[in-house]
Coordinates of C-alpha atoms in Angstrom, one line a residue:
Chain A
X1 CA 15.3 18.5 -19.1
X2 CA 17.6 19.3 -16.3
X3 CA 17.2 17.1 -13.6
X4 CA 15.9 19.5 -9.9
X5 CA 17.2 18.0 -7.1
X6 CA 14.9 20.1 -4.7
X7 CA 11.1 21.0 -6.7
X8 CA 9.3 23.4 -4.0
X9 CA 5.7 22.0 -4.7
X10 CA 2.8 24.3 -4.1
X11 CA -0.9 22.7 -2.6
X12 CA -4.0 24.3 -2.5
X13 CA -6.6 22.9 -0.6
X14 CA -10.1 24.7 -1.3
X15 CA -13.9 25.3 0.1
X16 CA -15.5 25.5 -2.6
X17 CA -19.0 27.4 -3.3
X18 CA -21.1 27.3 -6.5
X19 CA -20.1 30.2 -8.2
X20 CA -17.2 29.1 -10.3
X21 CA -16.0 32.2 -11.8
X22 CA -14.9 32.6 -7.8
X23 CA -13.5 29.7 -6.9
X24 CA -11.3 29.9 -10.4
X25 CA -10.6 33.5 -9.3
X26 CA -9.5 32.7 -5.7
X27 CA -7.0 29.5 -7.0
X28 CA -5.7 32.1 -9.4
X29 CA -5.1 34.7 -6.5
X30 CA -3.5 32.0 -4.3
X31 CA -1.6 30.4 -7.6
X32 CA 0.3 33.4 -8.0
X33 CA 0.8 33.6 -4.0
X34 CA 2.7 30.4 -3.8
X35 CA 4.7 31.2 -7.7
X36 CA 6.1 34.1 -5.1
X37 CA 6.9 31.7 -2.6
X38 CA 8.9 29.7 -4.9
X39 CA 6.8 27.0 -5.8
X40 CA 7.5 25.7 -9.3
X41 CA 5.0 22.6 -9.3
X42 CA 1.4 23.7 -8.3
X43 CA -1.2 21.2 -7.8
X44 CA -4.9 21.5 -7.1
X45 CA -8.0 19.4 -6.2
X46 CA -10.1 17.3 -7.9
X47 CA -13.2 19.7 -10.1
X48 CA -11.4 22.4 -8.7
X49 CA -13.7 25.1 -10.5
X50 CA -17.0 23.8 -9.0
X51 CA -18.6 22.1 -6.1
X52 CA -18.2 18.6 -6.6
X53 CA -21.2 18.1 -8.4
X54 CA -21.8 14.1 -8.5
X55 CA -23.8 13.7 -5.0
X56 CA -26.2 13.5 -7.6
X57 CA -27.1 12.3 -10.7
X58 CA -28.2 15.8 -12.3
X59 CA -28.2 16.4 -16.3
X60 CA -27.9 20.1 -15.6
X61 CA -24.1 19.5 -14.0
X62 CA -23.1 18.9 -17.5
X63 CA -23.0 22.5 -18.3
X64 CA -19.9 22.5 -15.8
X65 CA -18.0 20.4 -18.9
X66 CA -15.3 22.0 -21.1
X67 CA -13.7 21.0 -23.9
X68 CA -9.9 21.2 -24.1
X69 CA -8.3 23.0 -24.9
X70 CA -11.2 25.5 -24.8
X71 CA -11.5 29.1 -22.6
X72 CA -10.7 27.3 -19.4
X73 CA -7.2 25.8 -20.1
X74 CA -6.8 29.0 -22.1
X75 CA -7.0 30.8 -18.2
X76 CA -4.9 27.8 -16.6
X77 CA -2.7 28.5 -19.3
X78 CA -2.1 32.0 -18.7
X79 CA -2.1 31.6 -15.3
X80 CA 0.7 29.2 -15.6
X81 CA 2.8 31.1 -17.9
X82 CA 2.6 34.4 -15.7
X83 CA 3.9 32.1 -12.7
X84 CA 6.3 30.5 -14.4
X85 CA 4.7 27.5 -12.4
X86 CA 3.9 23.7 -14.0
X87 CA 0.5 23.4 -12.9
X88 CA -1.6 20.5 -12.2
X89 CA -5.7 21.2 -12.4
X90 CA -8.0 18.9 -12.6
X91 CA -11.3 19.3 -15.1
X92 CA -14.8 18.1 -16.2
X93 CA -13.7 17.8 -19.7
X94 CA -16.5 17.4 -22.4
X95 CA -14.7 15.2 -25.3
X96 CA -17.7 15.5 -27.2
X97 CA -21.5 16.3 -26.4
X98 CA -22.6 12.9 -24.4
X99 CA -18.9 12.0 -23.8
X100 CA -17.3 13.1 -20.6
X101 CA -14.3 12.4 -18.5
X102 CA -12.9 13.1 -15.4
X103 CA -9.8 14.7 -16.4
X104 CA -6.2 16.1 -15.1
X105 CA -4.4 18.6 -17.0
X106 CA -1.2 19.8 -17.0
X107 CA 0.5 23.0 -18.1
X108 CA 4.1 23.4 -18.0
X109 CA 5.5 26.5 -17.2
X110 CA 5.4 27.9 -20.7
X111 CA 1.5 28.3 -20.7
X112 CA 1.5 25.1 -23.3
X113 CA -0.4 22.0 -22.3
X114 CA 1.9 19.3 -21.0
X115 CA -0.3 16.0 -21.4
X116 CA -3.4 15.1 -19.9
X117 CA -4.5 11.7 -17.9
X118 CA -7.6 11.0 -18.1
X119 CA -8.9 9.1 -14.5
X120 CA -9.2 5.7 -15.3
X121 CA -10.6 4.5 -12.2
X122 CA -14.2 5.9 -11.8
X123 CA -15.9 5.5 -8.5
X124 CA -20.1 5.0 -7.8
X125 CA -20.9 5.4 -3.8
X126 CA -23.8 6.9 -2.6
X127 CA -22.5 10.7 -3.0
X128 CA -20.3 9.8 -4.9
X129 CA -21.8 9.1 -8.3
X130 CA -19.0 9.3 -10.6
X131 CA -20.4 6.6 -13.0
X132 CA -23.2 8.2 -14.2
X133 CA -20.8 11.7 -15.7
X134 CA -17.5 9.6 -16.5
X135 CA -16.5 7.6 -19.0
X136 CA -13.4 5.7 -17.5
X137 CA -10.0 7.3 -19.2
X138 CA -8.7 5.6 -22.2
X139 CA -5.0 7.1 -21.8
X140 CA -4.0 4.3 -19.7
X141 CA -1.6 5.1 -17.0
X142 CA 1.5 7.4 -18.4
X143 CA 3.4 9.6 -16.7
X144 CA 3.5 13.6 -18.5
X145 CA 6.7 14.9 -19.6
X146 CA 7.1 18.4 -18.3
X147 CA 9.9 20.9 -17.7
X148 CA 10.3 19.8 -14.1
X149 CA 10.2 16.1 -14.6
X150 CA 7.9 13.2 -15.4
X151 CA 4.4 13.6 -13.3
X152 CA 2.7 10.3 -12.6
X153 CA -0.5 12.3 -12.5
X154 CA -3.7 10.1 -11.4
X155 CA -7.1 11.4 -10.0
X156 CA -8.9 10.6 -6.4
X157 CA -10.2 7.2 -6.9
X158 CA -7.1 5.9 -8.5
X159 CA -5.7 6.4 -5.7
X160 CA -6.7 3.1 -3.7
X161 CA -5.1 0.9 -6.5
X162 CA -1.6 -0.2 -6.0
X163 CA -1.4 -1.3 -9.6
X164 CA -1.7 1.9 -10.9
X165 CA 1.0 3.5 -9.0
X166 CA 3.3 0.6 -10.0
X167 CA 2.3 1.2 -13.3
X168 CA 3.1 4.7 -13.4
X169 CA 6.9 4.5 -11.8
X170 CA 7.7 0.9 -14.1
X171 CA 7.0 4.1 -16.8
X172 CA 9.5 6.5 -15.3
X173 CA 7.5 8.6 -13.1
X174 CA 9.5 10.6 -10.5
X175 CA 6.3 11.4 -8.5
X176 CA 2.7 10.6 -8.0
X177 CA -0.4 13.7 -7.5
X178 CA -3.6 12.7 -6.7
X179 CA -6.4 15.8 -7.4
X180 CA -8.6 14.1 -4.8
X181 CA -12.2 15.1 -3.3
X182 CA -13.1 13.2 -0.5
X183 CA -14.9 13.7 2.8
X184 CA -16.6 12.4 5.8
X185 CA -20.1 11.3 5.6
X186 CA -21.4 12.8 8.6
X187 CA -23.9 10.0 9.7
X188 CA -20.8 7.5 10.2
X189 CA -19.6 7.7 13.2
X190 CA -16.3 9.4 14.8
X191 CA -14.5 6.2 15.0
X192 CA -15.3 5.2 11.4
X193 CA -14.4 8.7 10.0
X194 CA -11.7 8.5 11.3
X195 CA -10.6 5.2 10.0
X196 CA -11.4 6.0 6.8
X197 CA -9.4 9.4 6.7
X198 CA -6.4 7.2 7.9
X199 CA -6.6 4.3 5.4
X200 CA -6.5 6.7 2.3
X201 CA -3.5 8.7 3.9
X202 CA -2.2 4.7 4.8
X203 CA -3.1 3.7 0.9
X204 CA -1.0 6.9 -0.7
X205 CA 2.0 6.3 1.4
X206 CA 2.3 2.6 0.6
X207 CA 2.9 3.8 -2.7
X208 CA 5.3 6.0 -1.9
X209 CA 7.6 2.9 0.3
X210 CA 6.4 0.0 -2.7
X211 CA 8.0 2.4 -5.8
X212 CA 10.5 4.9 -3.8
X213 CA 8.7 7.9 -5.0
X214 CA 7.2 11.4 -3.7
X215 CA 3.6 11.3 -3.2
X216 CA 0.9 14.6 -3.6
X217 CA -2.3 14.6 -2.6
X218 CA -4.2 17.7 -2.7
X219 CA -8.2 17.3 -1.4
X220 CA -10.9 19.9 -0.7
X221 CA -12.1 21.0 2.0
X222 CA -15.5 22.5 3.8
X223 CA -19.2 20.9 3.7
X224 CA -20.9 20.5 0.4
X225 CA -24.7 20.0 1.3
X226 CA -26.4 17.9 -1.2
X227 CA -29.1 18.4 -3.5
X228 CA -30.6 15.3 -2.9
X229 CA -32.8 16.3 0.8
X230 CA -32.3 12.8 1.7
X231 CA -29.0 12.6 1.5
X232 CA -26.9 14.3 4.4
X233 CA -23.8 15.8 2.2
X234 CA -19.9 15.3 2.2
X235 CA -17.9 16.9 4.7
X236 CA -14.7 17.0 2.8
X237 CA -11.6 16.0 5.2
X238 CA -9.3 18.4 3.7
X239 CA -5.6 16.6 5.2
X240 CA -3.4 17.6 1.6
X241 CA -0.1 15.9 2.2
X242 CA 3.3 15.3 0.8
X243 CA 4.9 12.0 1.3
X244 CA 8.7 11.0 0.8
X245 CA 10.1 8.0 -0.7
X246 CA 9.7 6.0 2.3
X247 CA 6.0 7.3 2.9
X248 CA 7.5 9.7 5.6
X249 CA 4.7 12.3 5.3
X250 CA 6.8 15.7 4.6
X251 CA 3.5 17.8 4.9
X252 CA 0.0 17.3 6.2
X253 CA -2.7 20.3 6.1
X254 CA -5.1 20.2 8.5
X255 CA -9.2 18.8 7.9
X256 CA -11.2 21.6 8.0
X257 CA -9.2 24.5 6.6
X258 CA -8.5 26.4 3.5
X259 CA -4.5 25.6 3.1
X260 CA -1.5 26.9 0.6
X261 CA 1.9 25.6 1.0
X262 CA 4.7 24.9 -0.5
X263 CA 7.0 22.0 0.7
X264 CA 10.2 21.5 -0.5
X265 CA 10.8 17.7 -2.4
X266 CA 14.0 16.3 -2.4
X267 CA 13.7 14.6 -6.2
X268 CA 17.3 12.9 -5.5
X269 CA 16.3 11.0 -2.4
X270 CA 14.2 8.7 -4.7
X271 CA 17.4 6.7 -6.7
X272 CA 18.9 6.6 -2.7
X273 CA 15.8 5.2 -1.6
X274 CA 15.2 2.4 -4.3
X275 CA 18.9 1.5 -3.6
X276 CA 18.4 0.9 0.2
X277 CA 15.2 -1.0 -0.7
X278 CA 15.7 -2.1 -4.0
X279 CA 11.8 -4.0 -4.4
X280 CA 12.0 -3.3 -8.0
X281 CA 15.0 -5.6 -8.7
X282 CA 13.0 -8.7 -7.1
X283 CA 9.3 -8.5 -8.8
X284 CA 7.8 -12.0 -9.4
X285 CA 6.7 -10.7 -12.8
X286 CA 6.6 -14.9 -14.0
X287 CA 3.8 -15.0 -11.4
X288 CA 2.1 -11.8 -12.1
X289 CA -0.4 -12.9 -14.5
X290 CA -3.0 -13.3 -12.4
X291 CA -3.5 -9.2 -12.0
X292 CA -4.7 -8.5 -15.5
X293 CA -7.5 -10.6 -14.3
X294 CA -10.5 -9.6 -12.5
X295 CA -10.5 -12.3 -10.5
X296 CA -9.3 -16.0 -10.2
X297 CA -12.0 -17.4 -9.2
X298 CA -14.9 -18.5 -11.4
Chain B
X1 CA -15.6 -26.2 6.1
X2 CA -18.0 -23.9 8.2
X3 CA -17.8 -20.1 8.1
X4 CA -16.0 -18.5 10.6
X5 CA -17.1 -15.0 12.0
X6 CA -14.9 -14.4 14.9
X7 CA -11.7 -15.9 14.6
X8 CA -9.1 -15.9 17.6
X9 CA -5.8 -15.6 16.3
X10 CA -2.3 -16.2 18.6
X11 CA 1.3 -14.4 17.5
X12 CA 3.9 -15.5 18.8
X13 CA 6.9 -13.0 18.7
X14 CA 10.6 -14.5 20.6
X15 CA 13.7 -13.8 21.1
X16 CA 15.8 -16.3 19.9
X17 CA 19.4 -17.9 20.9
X18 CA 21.1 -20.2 19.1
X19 CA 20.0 -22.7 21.0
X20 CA 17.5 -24.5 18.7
X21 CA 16.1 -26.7 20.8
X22 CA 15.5 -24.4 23.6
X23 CA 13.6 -21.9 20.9
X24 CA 11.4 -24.4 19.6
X25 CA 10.7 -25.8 23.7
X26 CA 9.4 -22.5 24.2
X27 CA 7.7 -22.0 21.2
X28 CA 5.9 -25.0 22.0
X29 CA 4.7 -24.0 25.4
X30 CA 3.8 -20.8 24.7
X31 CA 1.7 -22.3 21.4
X32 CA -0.3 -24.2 24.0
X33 CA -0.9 -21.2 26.6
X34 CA -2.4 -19.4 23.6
X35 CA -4.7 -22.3 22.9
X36 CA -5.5 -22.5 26.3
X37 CA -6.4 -19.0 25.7
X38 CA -8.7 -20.1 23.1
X39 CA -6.6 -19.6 20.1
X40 CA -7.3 -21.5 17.0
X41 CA -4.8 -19.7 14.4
X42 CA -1.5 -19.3 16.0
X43 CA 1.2 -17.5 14.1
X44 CA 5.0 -17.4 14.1
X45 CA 8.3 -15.4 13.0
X46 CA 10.3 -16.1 10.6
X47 CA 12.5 -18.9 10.8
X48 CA 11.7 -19.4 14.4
X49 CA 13.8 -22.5 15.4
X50 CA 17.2 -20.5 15.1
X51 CA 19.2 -17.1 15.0
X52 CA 18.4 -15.1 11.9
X53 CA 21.2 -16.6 10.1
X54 CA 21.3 -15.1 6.9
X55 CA 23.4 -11.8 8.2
X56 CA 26.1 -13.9 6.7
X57 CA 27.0 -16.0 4.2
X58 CA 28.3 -19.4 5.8
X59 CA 27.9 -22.8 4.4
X60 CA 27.4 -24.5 7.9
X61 CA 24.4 -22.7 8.2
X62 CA 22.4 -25.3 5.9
X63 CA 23.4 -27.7 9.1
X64 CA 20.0 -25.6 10.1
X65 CA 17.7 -26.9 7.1
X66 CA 15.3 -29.5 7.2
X67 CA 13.1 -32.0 4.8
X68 CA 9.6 -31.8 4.2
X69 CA 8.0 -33.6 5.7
X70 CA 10.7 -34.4 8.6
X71 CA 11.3 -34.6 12.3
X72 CA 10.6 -30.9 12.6
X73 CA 7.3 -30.9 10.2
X74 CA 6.7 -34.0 12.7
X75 CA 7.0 -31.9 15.5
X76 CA 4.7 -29.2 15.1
X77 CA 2.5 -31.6 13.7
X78 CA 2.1 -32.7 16.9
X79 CA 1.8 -29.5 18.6
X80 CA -0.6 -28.1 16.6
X81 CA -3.0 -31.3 17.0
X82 CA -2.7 -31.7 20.7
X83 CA -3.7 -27.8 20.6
X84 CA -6.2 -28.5 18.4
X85 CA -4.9 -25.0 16.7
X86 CA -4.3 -24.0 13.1
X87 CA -0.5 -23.3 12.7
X88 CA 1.9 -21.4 11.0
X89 CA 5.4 -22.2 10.8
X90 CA 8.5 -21.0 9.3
X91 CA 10.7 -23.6 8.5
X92 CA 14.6 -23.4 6.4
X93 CA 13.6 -26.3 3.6
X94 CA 16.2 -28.6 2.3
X95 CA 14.2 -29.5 -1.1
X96 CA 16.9 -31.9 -2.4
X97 CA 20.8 -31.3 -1.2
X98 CA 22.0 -28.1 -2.7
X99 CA 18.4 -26.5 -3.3
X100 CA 16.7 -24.7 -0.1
X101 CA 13.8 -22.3 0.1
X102 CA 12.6 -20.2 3.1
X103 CA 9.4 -22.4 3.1
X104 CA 6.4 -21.6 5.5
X105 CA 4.1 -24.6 6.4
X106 CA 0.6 -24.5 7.1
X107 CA -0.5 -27.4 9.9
X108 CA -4.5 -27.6 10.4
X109 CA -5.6 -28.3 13.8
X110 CA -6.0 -32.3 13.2
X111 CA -1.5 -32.7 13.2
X112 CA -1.9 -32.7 9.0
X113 CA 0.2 -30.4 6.8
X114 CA -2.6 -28.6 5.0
X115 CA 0.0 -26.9 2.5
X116 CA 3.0 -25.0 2.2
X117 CA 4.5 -21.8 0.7
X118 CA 7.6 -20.6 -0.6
X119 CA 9.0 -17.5 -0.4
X120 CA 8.7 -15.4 -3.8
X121 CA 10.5 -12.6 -3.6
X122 CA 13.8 -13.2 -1.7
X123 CA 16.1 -10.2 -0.3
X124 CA 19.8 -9.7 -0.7
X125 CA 20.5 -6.4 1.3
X126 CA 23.6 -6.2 3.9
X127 CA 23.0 -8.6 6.7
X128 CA 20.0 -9.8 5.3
X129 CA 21.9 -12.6 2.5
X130 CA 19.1 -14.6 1.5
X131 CA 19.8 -14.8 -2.2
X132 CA 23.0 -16.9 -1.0
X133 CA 20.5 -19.6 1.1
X134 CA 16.9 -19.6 -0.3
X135 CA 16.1 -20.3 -4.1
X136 CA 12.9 -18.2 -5.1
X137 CA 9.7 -20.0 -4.9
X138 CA 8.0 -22.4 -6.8
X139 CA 4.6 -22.8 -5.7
X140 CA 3.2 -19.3 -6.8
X141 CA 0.8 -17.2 -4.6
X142 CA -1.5 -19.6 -3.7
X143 CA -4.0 -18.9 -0.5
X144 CA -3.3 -21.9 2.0
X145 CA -6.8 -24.3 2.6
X146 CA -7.4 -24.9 6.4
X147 CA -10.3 -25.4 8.6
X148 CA -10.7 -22.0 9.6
X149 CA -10.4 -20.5 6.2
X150 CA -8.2 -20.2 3.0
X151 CA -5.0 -18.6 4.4
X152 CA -2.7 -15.9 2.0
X153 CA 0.5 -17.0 3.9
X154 CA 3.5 -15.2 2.9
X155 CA 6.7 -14.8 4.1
X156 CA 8.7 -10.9 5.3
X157 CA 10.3 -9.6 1.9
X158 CA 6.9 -10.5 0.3
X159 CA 5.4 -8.0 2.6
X160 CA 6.8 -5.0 0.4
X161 CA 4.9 -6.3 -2.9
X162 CA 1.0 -5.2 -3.1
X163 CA 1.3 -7.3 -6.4
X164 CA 1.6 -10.5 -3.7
X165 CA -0.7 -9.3 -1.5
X166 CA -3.7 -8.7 -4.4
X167 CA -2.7 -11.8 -6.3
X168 CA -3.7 -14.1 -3.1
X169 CA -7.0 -11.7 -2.5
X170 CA -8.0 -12.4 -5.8
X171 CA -7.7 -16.3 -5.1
X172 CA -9.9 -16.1 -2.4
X173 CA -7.7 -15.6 0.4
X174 CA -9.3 -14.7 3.9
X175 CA -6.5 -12.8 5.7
X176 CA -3.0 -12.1 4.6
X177 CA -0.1 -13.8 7.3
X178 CA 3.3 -12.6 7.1
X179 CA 6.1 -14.4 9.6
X180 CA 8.6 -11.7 9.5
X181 CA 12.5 -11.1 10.6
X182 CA 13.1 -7.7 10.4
X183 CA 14.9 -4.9 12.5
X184 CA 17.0 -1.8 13.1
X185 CA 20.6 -1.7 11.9
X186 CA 22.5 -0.3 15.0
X187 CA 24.4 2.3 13.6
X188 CA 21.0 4.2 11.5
X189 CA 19.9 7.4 13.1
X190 CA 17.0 7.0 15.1
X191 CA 15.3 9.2 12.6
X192 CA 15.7 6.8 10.3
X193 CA 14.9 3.8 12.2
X194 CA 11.4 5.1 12.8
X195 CA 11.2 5.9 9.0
X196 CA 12.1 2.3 8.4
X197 CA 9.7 0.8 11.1
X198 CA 6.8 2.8 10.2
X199 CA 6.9 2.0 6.3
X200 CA 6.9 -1.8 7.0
X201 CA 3.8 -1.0 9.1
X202 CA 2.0 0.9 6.8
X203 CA 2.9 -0.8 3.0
X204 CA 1.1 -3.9 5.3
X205 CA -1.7 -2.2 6.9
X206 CA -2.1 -0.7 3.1
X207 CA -2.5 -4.7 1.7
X208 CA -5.2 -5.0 4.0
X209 CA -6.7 -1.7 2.5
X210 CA -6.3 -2.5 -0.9
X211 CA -7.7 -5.9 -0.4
X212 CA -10.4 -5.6 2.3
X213 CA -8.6 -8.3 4.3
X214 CA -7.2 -8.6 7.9
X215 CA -3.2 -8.6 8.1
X216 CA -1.5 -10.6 10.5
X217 CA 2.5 -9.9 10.8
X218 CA 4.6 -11.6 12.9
X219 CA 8.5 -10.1 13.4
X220 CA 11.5 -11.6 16.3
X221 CA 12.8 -9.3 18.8
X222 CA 15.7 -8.5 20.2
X223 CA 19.4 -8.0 19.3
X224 CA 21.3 -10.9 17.8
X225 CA 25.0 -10.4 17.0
X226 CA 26.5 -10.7 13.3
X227 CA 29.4 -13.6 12.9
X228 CA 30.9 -11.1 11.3
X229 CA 33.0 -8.7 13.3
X230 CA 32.7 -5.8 11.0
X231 CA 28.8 -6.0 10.8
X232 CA 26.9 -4.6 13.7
X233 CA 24.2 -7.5 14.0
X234 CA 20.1 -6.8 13.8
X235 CA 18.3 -5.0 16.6
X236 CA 15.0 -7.0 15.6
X237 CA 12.4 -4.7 15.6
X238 CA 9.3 -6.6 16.8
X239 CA 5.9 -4.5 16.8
X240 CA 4.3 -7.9 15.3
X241 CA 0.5 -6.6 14.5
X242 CA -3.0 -7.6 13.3
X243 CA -4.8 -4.7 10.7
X244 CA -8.4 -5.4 10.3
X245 CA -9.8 -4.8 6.5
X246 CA -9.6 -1.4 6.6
X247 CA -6.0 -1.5 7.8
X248 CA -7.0 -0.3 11.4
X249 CA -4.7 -1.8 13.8
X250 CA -6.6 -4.2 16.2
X251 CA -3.3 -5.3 18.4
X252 CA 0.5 -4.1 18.1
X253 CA 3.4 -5.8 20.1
X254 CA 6.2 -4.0 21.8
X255 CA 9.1 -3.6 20.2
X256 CA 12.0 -4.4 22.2
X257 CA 10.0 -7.3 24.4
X258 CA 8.8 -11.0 23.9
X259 CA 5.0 -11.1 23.5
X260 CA 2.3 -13.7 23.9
X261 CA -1.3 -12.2 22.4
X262 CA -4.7 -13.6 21.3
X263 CA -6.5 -10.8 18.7
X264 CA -9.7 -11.8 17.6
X265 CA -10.2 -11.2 14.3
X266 CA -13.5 -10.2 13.0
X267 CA -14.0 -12.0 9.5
X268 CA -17.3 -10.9 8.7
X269 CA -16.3 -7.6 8.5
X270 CA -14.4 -8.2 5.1
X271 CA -17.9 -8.5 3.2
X272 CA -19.4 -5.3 4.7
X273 CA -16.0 -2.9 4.0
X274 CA -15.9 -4.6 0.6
X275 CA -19.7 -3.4 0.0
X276 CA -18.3 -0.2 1.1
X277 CA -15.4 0.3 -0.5
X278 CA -15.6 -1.9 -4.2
X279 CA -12.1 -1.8 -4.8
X280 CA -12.2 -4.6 -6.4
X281 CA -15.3 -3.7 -8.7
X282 CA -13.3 -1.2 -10.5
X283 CA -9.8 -2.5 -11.8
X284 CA -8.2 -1.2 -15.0
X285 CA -7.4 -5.1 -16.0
X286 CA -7.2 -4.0 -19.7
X287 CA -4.4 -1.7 -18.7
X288 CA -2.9 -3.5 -16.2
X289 CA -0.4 -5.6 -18.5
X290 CA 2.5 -3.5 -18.4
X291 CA 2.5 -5.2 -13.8
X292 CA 4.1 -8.5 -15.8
X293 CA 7.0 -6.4 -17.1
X294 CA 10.4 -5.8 -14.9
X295 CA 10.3 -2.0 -16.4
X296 CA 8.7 -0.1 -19.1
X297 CA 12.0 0.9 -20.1
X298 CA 14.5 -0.3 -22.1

């Protein structure tokens, strides 16, 4: 592995519909698009291939599932391998029949599968009703070896734990991606949208300054209505971004478009970085007990 | 000890001479406007009663240090009872001769010294030579009990550590409190100075995110001069800040200007955005071992 000094990183942010075979089609299309552009990491959004499907709890979503590898990495694969592009997707992956996670997978350049991280941290909100289709990953946090470096590859949810990012650059990660689907409920109101929007852009680039690393984060975008009548859908907030080492944000896409880019990471800023603020020489770790419990309280 | 809904909270942010005794004269009459003002937490910078002295390394600086309890402790004591507020202090300990901490000390509203922390994690960056003064901490991460609550008191390098910040969340803490001393280096690009500012900003307003729990920060302002002629001194940064529980900021200070402010901190609304957003429902803890290790590298 040759170490990249610049890696130009490729987003694709996404309105999805519910015909599958089209949304895979139109990620292909746009995969290629940014390979041309340069881009030699590609990452996508959470479920990528679907609508995202858990506003409800709905036994019929589990026909969405695929095993891996199976005929949908097979096409990830190829797709990857006629780019020349490590690619980062993110899929519904049936394990076995009544066993599901929420999984990323990632194919190096070669077409072969990289690793895979299963999300570990599975959310249940109204909308949001992750619980019922995952069974939390059992990969624990561990960065994937690939051609271009060593991904510290989470999913969405993950994403508002600071342990988990620490635990992914104490393994050698030189970046974190988040495949991420979240949105706006639409009854909150303007001022509360908006403060949750900021705090999960805030949370992302905290990890970024705590562990001197890049940060992606690739979301969807559009409104998903839901199945459930009652329920008033998820207006997904789109706002991809790329974060330096010192959570300076490199690239933001806007909310309520479909985006491509590719922004150009500067992988050797991270070892500068960590030298000007070198938190990982001072850890506590003699008082750091307490975090492997759920609480300390009784 | 009742519970508390709306709590007004005082920050104090100076700029100091080395003139001890003026500093801590004007602390004190500025501690009681804010009480006149109806504060009943008052908060202030790091190492308040002097210059920032650690830009070098001078063994007449520990002329600076005091006991605990001592005439110092003795005077705040006093302030804080005859203001009836909670206070926090930052104080340079002398523990025995030949061991000092950077020690922050809580005083409840009645004049008594409801506890005390030590700063963990200690810095050792150019002009900032703490690891020369301060031995680390002793006394863990452990939230601070007073009559308005059980205060997370840390002290500025701890600010960079989300492990800090969740350890005291998980004991129960009701707000984070961070007396800071932390600026520009003169001869930085302005570029970078902003890139600097804004990551101490957001890896805080991030605790609060993480945590579901106001932030209070307290920085100096104002240039002070480095003893040492080839060093270009510390253009203290102010922007002291309260973040409420979803890291929304609810007051920021200048940065270049002595500031005076009462935020009143909503602390009911840590129970509601924690129902919202169950952070702390979902931790990996059975994965979360490899947090106590310096690396998982040999």
């Amino acid at each position: 592995m040759n170490p990249i000094s610049i890696l130009p990183t490729g987003i694709i942010q996404q309105h999805n519909t519910e015909d599958t075979a089209n949304n895979r089609q139109r990620l292909a299309k746009k995969i290629a698009k940014l390979a041309t552009q340069g881009a030699r990491l590609i990452v996508l959004q959470e479920l990528h291939d679907s609508l995202y499907f858990c506003q409800t709890e709905d036994v019929n979503a589990y026909q969405l599932a695929t095993p891996i590898p199976g005929d949908i990495t097979r096409f990830y694969s190829k797709t990857a391998k006629e780019n020349g592009a490590v690619l980062v997707t993110s899929l519904f992956e049936e394990r076995l029949p009544g066993l599901y996670h929420n999984t990323a997978v990632v194919f190096d350049s070669d077409g072969s599968i990289a690793g895979k991280y299963r999300k570990m941290h599975i959310p249940d909100d109204p909308s949001y009703y992750e619980k019922f289709y995952f069974t939390p990953g059992d990969l624990s946090f561990e960065p994937i070896n690939t051609s271009i470096g060593r991904l510290g590859v989470m999913v969405c949810w993950d994403q508002w734990y600071p342990e988990a990012a620490r635990i992914m650059a104490l393994k050698g990660a030189s970046m974190l991606i988040y495949p991420t689907a979240i949105g706006y409920e639409p009854q909150d109101t303007p001022e509360e949208q908006q403060r949750q929007r900021d705090a999960w852009i805030t949370i992302q680039r905290s990890h970024a300054i705590a562990n001197g690393l890049p940060v992606v984060s690739v979301n969807r975008t559009g409104f998903e209505a839901s199945p459930d009548e009652k329920a008033s859908g998820i207006r997904f907030w789109g706002s991809s971004f790329v974060a330096g080492p010192q959570g300076e944000i490199l690239y933001q896409a806007p909310t309520d478009e479909e985006t491509e880019a590719v922004v150009n990471i500067d992988l050797s800023r991270t070892k500068q970085v960590r030298q000007w603020w070198p938190f990982l020489r001072d850890r506590r770790i003699d008082e750091f007990e307490p975090l492997t419990r759920r609480c300390c309280k009784n």
